[in-house]
């Protein structure tokens, strides 16, 4: 035993290979093969390091799993999600058993022996298994935004089918998997707005605004206007316009229209007029005619601006445009159409209201 324990030092001063060639000892004379024992001993010297790294890796795995499990459980990702997270969870549990219990360690050693891995490499094998599991869990962690985007797309499909409850559930799944998914925040806010849960809608729009989502600036600004808080809407809409360079023509139009509306609410007709005229111009362009469905809104608001400035002729022209392009299916335009009818009737004109379908 003492020979084996000191094999590494003995092999430094004795060339066993040369002596075996000269003396040709029998195979049973194991002491003539001490350099083999020395090689084993050298690998085993590092077992403490592999053991320490394995425990550190297992701790990291446990931390990642604790972060991942609640997200998938809260999200309710269904059978596929349950199976996906169950696999690394089971591996982590088995690893914990092999690390923390004597029975588990023995079982792991037996498994390695069956796989043909020499005993002096068991420490390295344990570390390798730990690192492999760590890579799997890290893969799940870094793939969370993709899982979230998938749920968000499912929610959008349900929303387009009019299935608001299913859409809401999928958007909530998306946010459980990735709380910073600004598109999911925005889409969930739209659902809440359709359900007339305006406090919830404002909260979700605020998250989307914090993420710099341009559409959210517009929608949150509009809700502030409807809540008679134009002072909150104006800075939001100005900031939204400043970042809307790459946005669609519909988004830019809505930002201008709502900014003009907010300024009008504050009695700032002179500032509202050029902004609303720009919105009218955008809506009258070939692309605007094709892509903007609420083109009457800017005309209705511009008519009110001219009305406040006592420019009766200009106001009547805009009221006529409001009637032609507005639709009662739009809740904002419906009120303005009633006002247009009243103002035109006072001047012995008919509204000629558009009967467009929603």
Coordinates of C-alpha atoms in Angstrom, one line a residue:
X1 CA 0.0 0.0 0.0
X2 CA 2.8 2.4 0.9
X3 CA 4.5 1.6 -2.4
X4 CA 1.3 2.6 -4.3
X5 CA 0.9 5.7 -2.3
X6 CA 4.4 6.8 -3.1
X7 CA 4.4 5.5 -6.7
X8 CA 4.6 9.1 -8.2
X9 CA 7.8 9.9 -6.3
X10 CA 9.4 6.5 -6.9
X11 CA 8.7 6.7 -10.6
X12 CA 10.7 9.9 -10.8
X13 CA 14.0 8.2 -9.9
X14 CA 13.5 4.7 -11.4
X15 CA 13.0 3.9 -15.0
X16 CA 10.7 0.9 -14.6
X17 CA 10.4 0.3 -18.3
X18 CA 14.1 -0.3 -18.7
X19 CA 14.3 -2.6 -15.7
X20 CA 11.4 -4.7 -17.0
X21 CA 13.2 -5.1 -20.3
X22 CA 16.3 -6.4 -18.6
X23 CA 14.8 -8.6 -15.9
X24 CA 11.5 -9.6 -17.6
X25 CA 9.5 -10.0 -14.3
X26 CA 6.2 -11.9 -14.4
X27 CA 3.0 -10.1 -14.8
X28 CA 2.0 -10.9 -11.2
X29 CA 4.9 -8.7 -9.9
X30 CA 2.8 -5.6 -9.9
X31 CA 5.6 -3.5 -8.2
X32 CA 7.5 -3.4 -11.5
X33 CA 4.6 -1.4 -12.9
X34 CA 4.5 1.4 -10.4
X35 CA 4.6 4.1 -13.1
X36 CA 1.0 3.0 -14.0
X37 CA 0.0 3.5 -10.4
X38 CA 1.8 6.8 -10.5
X39 CA -0.2 7.9 -13.5
X40 CA -3.4 7.0 -11.7
X41 CA -2.3 8.9 -8.6
X42 CA -1.5 12.0 -10.7
X43 CA -5.0 12.1 -12.1
X44 CA -6.6 11.5 -8.6
X45 CA -4.6 14.4 -7.2
X46 CA -7.1 16.7 -9.1
X47 CA -10.2 15.0 -7.8
X48 CA -10.7 17.7 -5.1
X49 CA -10.8 20.3 -7.9
X50 CA -13.2 18.4 -10.0
X51 CA -15.4 17.8 -7.0
X52 CA -15.4 21.5 -6.1
X53 CA -16.2 22.6 -9.6
X54 CA -19.0 20.0 -9.8
X55 CA -20.6 21.4 -6.6
X56 CA -20.3 25.0 -7.9
X57 CA -21.8 23.9 -11.2
X58 CA -24.6 22.1 -9.5
X59 CA -25.3 25.2 -7.4
X60 CA -25.5 27.3 -10.6
X61 CA -27.8 24.7 -12.2
X62 CA -30.1 24.8 -9.2
X63 CA -30.3 28.6 -9.3
X64 CA -31.1 28.5 -13.0
X65 CA -33.8 25.9 -12.5
X66 CA -35.4 28.0 -9.6
X67 CA -35.5 30.9 -12.0
X68 CA -36.9 28.9 -14.9
X69 CA -39.6 26.7 -13.2
X70 CA -41.9 29.5 -11.9
X71 CA -41.8 31.1 -15.4
X72 CA -43.1 28.0 -17.1
X73 CA -45.5 27.1 -14.4
X74 CA -47.0 30.6 -14.2
X75 CA -47.1 30.8 -18.0
X76 CA -49.0 27.6 -18.3
X77 CA -47.2 26.7 -21.5
X78 CA -49.2 23.5 -22.0
X79 CA -47.9 19.9 -22.6
X80 CA -44.9 20.9 -24.8
X81 CA -43.7 23.4 -22.3
X82 CA -44.2 21.0 -19.4
X83 CA -42.2 18.3 -21.1
X84 CA -39.5 20.7 -22.1
X85 CA -38.9 22.0 -18.6
X86 CA -39.4 18.5 -17.0
X87 CA -36.3 17.1 -18.7
X88 CA -33.7 19.5 -17.2
X89 CA -35.6 19.4 -13.9
X90 CA -35.3 15.6 -13.7
X91 CA -31.6 15.8 -14.6
X92 CA -31.0 18.4 -11.9
X93 CA -32.8 16.2 -9.4
X94 CA -30.7 13.1 -10.3
X95 CA -27.6 15.2 -10.1
X96 CA -28.5 16.5 -6.7
X97 CA -29.0 12.9 -5.5
X98 CA -25.7 11.8 -6.9
X99 CA -23.9 14.8 -5.3
X100 CA -25.5 14.8 -1.9
X101 CA -26.2 11.2 -1.0
X102 CA -23.8 8.2 -0.6
X103 CA -26.2 5.9 -2.4
X104 CA -26.5 8.3 -5.3
X105 CA -22.7 8.6 -5.6
X106 CA -22.4 4.8 -5.6
X107 CA -25.1 4.6 -8.3
X108 CA -23.4 7.2 -10.4
X109 CA -20.0 5.4 -10.1
X110 CA -21.6 2.1 -11.2
X111 CA -23.1 3.8 -14.2
X112 CA -19.7 5.2 -15.2
X113 CA -18.1 1.7 -14.8
X114 CA -20.8 0.2 -17.0
X115 CA -20.0 2.9 -19.6
X116 CA -16.3 1.8 -19.4
X117 CA -15.0 5.0 -17.8
X118 CA -12.0 4.2 -15.5
X119 CA -12.5 5.0 -11.8
X120 CA -9.7 7.6 -11.9
X121 CA -11.7 9.6 -14.4
X122 CA -15.0 9.6 -12.4
X123 CA -14.4 13.1 -11.0
X124 CA -13.9 14.5 -14.5
X125 CA -17.0 12.6 -15.6
X126 CA -19.0 14.1 -12.8
X127 CA -17.9 17.6 -13.7
X128 CA -18.7 16.9 -17.4
X129 CA -22.2 15.9 -16.6
X130 CA -22.6 19.0 -14.4
X131 CA -21.4 21.3 -17.2
X132 CA -23.6 19.6 -19.8
X133 CA -26.6 20.2 -17.7
X134 CA -25.5 23.8 -17.1
X135 CA -25.4 24.3 -20.9
X136 CA -28.9 22.8 -21.3
X137 CA -30.3 25.1 -18.6
X138 CA -28.5 28.1 -20.0
X139 CA -29.9 27.2 -23.4
X140 CA -33.4 27.3 -21.9
X141 CA -32.7 30.6 -20.2
X142 CA -31.3 32.3 -23.3
X143 CA -34.2 30.9 -25.4
X144 CA -36.9 32.4 -23.1
X145 CA -37.4 35.4 -25.4
X146 CA -38.1 33.0 -28.3
X147 CA -40.6 31.1 -26.2
X148 CA -42.2 34.4 -25.3
X149 CA -42.4 35.6 -28.9
X150 CA -44.1 32.3 -29.9
X151 CA -46.8 32.9 -27.3
X152 CA -47.1 36.5 -28.4
X153 CA -47.7 35.4 -32.0
X154 CA -50.3 32.8 -30.8
X155 CA -52.1 35.6 -28.9
X156 CA -52.1 37.8 -32.0
X157 CA -53.6 35.1 -34.1
X158 CA -56.4 34.6 -31.5
X159 CA -57.0 38.3 -31.3
X160 CA -57.5 38.5 -35.1
X161 CA -60.1 35.8 -34.8
X162 CA -61.9 37.7 -32.1
X163 CA -60.9 35.2 -29.4
X164 CA -60.0 37.8 -26.8
X165 CA -59.9 35.5 -23.8
X166 CA -57.4 33.2 -25.5
X167 CA -55.4 36.2 -26.8
X168 CA -55.2 37.5 -23.2
X169 CA -54.0 34.1 -21.9
X170 CA -51.3 33.8 -24.6
X171 CA -50.0 37.4 -24.0
X172 CA -49.8 36.7 -20.3
X173 CA -47.8 33.5 -21.1
X174 CA -45.5 35.6 -23.2
X175 CA -44.9 38.1 -20.3
X176 CA -44.4 35.3 -17.7
X177 CA -41.6 33.9 -19.9
X178 CA -40.1 37.4 -20.7
X179 CA -41.4 40.4 -18.7
X180 CA -39.5 42.7 -21.1
X181 CA -41.4 41.7 -24.2
X182 CA -42.8 45.1 -25.2
X183 CA -44.9 43.8 -28.0
X184 CA -46.7 41.5 -25.7
X185 CA -47.3 44.4 -23.2
X186 CA -48.7 46.5 -26.1
X187 CA -50.9 43.7 -27.4
X188 CA -52.2 42.8 -24.0
X189 CA -53.1 46.5 -23.5
X190 CA -55.1 46.5 -26.8
X191 CA -57.1 43.5 -25.5
X192 CA -57.8 45.3 -22.2
X193 CA -58.8 48.4 -24.1
X194 CA -61.3 46.4 -26.2
X195 CA -62.6 44.9 -22.9
X196 CA -62.9 48.5 -21.6
X197 CA -60.5 47.7 -18.7
X198 CA -58.8 51.0 -19.1
X199 CA -56.7 51.0 -15.9
X200 CA -55.2 47.7 -16.9
X201 CA -54.7 48.9 -20.5
X202 CA -52.8 52.0 -19.3
X203 CA -50.5 49.9 -17.1
X204 CA -49.6 47.7 -20.0
X205 CA -49.1 50.6 -22.4
X206 CA -46.8 52.2 -19.8
X207 CA -44.6 49.1 -19.8
X208 CA -44.5 49.3 -23.6
X209 CA -43.6 53.0 -23.6
X210 CA -40.7 52.3 -21.2
X211 CA -39.5 49.8 -23.8
X212 CA -39.7 52.5 -26.5
X213 CA -42.6 51.0 -28.5
X214 CA -43.9 53.9 -30.6
X215 CA -47.4 52.6 -31.0
X216 CA -47.8 52.6 -27.2
X217 CA -47.0 56.3 -27.0
X218 CA -50.0 57.0 -29.3
X219 CA -52.5 54.7 -27.6
X220 CA -51.5 55.7 -24.1
X221 CA -51.7 59.4 -25.1
X222 CA -55.2 58.8 -26.5
X223 CA -56.4 57.2 -23.2
X224 CA -55.1 60.2 -21.3
X225 CA -57.1 62.5 -23.6
X226 CA -60.2 60.4 -23.1
X227 CA -59.6 60.7 -19.4
X228 CA -59.4 64.5 -19.7
X229 CA -55.7 64.6 -18.9
X230 CA -54.3 66.2 -22.1
X231 CA -51.3 67.5 -20.1
X232 CA -50.2 63.9 -19.7
X233 CA -50.8 63.1 -23.3
X234 CA -48.9 66.0 -25.0
X235 CA -45.4 65.1 -23.9
X236 CA -46.0 61.4 -24.7
X237 CA -47.2 62.2 -28.2
X238 CA -44.4 64.6 -28.9
X239 CA -41.9 62.0 -27.8
X240 CA -43.7 59.4 -29.9
X241 CA -43.5 61.6 -33.0
X242 CA -39.8 62.3 -32.4
X243 CA -39.1 58.5 -32.5
X244 CA -41.6 57.7 -35.4
X245 CA -39.2 58.2 -38.3
X246 CA -39.4 54.5 -39.3
X247 CA -43.0 54.0 -38.2
X248 CA -45.8 53.2 -40.6
X249 CA -47.8 56.1 -42.1
X250 CA -50.8 55.0 -40.0
X251 CA -48.9 55.4 -36.7
X252 CA -47.5 58.8 -37.7
X253 CA -51.0 59.9 -38.7
X254 CA -52.5 58.8 -35.4
X255 CA -49.7 60.5 -33.4
X256 CA -50.3 63.8 -35.2
X257 CA -54.1 63.5 -34.9
X258 CA -54.0 62.8 -31.2
X259 CA -51.4 65.5 -30.5
X260 CA -53.6 68.0 -32.3
X261 CA -56.6 66.7 -30.3
X262 CA -54.7 67.1 -27.0
X263 CA -53.7 70.6 -27.8
X264 CA -57.2 71.5 -28.8
X265 CA -58.4 70.1 -25.4
X266 CA -56.2 72.7 -23.8
X267 CA -57.5 75.5 -26.0
X268 CA -54.2 75.8 -27.9
X269 CA -55.8 76.1 -31.4
X270 CA -52.8 77.9 -32.9
X271 CA -50.5 75.1 -32.1
X272 CA -53.0 72.4 -33.0
X273 CA -53.8 73.8 -36.4
X274 CA -50.4 73.1 -38.2
X275 CA -50.2 69.6 -36.7
X276 CA -53.7 68.7 -37.7
X277 CA -53.1 70.1 -41.2
X278 CA -50.1 67.8 -41.5
X279 CA -52.2 64.9 -40.4
X280 CA -54.8 65.8 -43.1
X281 CA -52.1 66.0 -45.7
X282 CA -50.7 62.6 -44.6
X283 CA -54.2 61.1 -44.8
X284 CA -54.8 62.6 -48.3
X285 CA -51.7 61.1 -49.8
X286 CA -52.0 58.0 -52.0
X287 CA -50.5 55.8 -49.3
X288 CA -52.7 57.4 -46.7
X289 CA -55.8 56.8 -48.6
X290 CA -54.9 53.1 -48.9
X291 CA -53.7 52.5 -45.3
X292 CA -55.4 54.9 -43.0
X293 CA -59.0 54.0 -42.1
X294 CA -59.8 56.9 -39.8
X295 CA -58.9 59.7 -42.1
X296 CA -62.0 61.6 -41.1
X297 CA -60.7 62.2 -37.6
X298 CA -58.1 64.8 -38.5
X299 CA -60.8 66.7 -40.5
X300 CA -63.2 66.6 -37.6
X301 CA -60.6 68.0 -35.2
X302 CA -59.4 70.6 -37.7
X303 CA -63.0 71.8 -38.1
X304 CA -63.2 72.3 -34.3
X305 CA -59.9 74.3 -34.4
X306 CA -61.3 76.6 -37.1
X307 CA -64.5 76.8 -35.2
X308 CA -62.6 78.1 -32.2
X309 CA -60.8 80.6 -34.3
X310 CA -64.1 81.9 -35.8
X311 CA -63.0 80.8 -39.3
X312 CA -66.5 79.7 -40.3
X313 CA -65.9 79.0 -44.0
X314 CA -62.8 76.8 -43.3
X315 CA -64.7 75.1 -40.5
X316 CA -67.6 74.2 -42.7
X317 CA -65.3 72.7 -45.3
X318 CA -63.7 70.5 -42.7
X319 CA -67.0 69.5 -41.3
X320 CA -68.1 68.3 -44.7
X321 CA -64.8 66.3 -45.0
X322 CA -65.5 64.9 -41.5
X323 CA -68.9 63.7 -42.7
X324 CA -67.6 62.2 -45.9
X325 CA -64.7 60.3 -44.4
X326 CA -65.9 59.7 -40.8
X327 CA -67.6 56.5 -39.6
X328 CA -69.9 55.9 -36.7
X329 CA -68.1 52.6 -36.1
X330 CA -65.2 54.6 -34.8
X331 CA -66.1 55.7 -31.2
X332 CA -64.1 58.9 -31.5
X333 CA -65.5 59.9 -34.8
X334 CA -69.1 59.1 -33.8
X335 CA -69.3 62.0 -31.4
X336 CA -67.7 64.4 -33.9
X337 CA -70.1 63.3 -36.7
X338 CA -73.0 64.4 -34.5
X339 CA -71.3 67.7 -34.0
X340 CA -70.6 68.0 -37.7
X341 CA -74.3 67.4 -38.5
X342 CA -75.3 70.1 -36.0
X343 CA -72.9 72.7 -37.4
X344 CA -73.8 72.0 -41.0
X345 CA -77.5 72.1 -40.2
X346 CA -77.0 75.6 -38.7
X347 CA -75.7 76.7 -42.0
X348 CA -78.6 75.0 -43.9
X349 CA -76.2 72.2 -45.2
X350 CA -76.6 68.5 -44.9
X351 CA -74.0 66.3 -43.4
X352 CA -73.9 63.7 -46.2
X353 CA -72.6 61.2 -43.7
X354 CA -70.5 58.3 -44.9
X355 CA -72.1 54.9 -44.2
X356 CA -68.8 53.0 -44.4
X357 CA -68.7 49.6 -42.6
X358 CA -66.3 49.1 -39.8

